[in-house]
Short mmCIF file of C-alpha atoms in Angstrom, two decimals:
data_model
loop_
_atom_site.label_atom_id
_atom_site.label_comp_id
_atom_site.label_asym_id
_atom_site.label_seq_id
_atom_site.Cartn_x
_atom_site.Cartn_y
_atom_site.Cartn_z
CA UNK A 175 0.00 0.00 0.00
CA UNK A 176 2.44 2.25 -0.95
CA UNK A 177 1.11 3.76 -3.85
CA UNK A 178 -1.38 5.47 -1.66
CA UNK A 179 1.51 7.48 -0.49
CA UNK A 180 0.59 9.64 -3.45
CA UNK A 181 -2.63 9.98 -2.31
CA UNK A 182 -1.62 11.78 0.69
CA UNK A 183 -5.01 12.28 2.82
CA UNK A 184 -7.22 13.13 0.04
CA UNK A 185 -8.23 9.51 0.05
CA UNK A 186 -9.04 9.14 -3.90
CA UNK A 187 -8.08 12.10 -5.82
CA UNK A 188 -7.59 9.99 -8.85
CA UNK A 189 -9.98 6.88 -9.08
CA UNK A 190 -8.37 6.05 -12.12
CA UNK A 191 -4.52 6.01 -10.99
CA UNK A 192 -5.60 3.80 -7.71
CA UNK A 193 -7.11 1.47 -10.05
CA UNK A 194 -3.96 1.57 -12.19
CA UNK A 195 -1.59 0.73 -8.92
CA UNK A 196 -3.66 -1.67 -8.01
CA UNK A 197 -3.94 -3.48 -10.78
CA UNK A 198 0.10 -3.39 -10.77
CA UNK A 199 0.37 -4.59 -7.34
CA UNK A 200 -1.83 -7.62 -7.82
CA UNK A 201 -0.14 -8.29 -11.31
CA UNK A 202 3.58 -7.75 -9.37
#
């Protein structure tokens, strides 16, 4: 979960780049 590091305390600024580091942390 360290991609939400980017997120800061916003939560989900950016649905779409969550979904992006998600899918490349299952896929890792």
């Amino acid at each position: 979960m360290e991609f939400r590091s980017n997120g800061g305390g916003e939560g989900a600024p950016e649905p779409q780049e969550e979904s992006a580091a998600l899918l490349l942390f299952r896929e890792a």
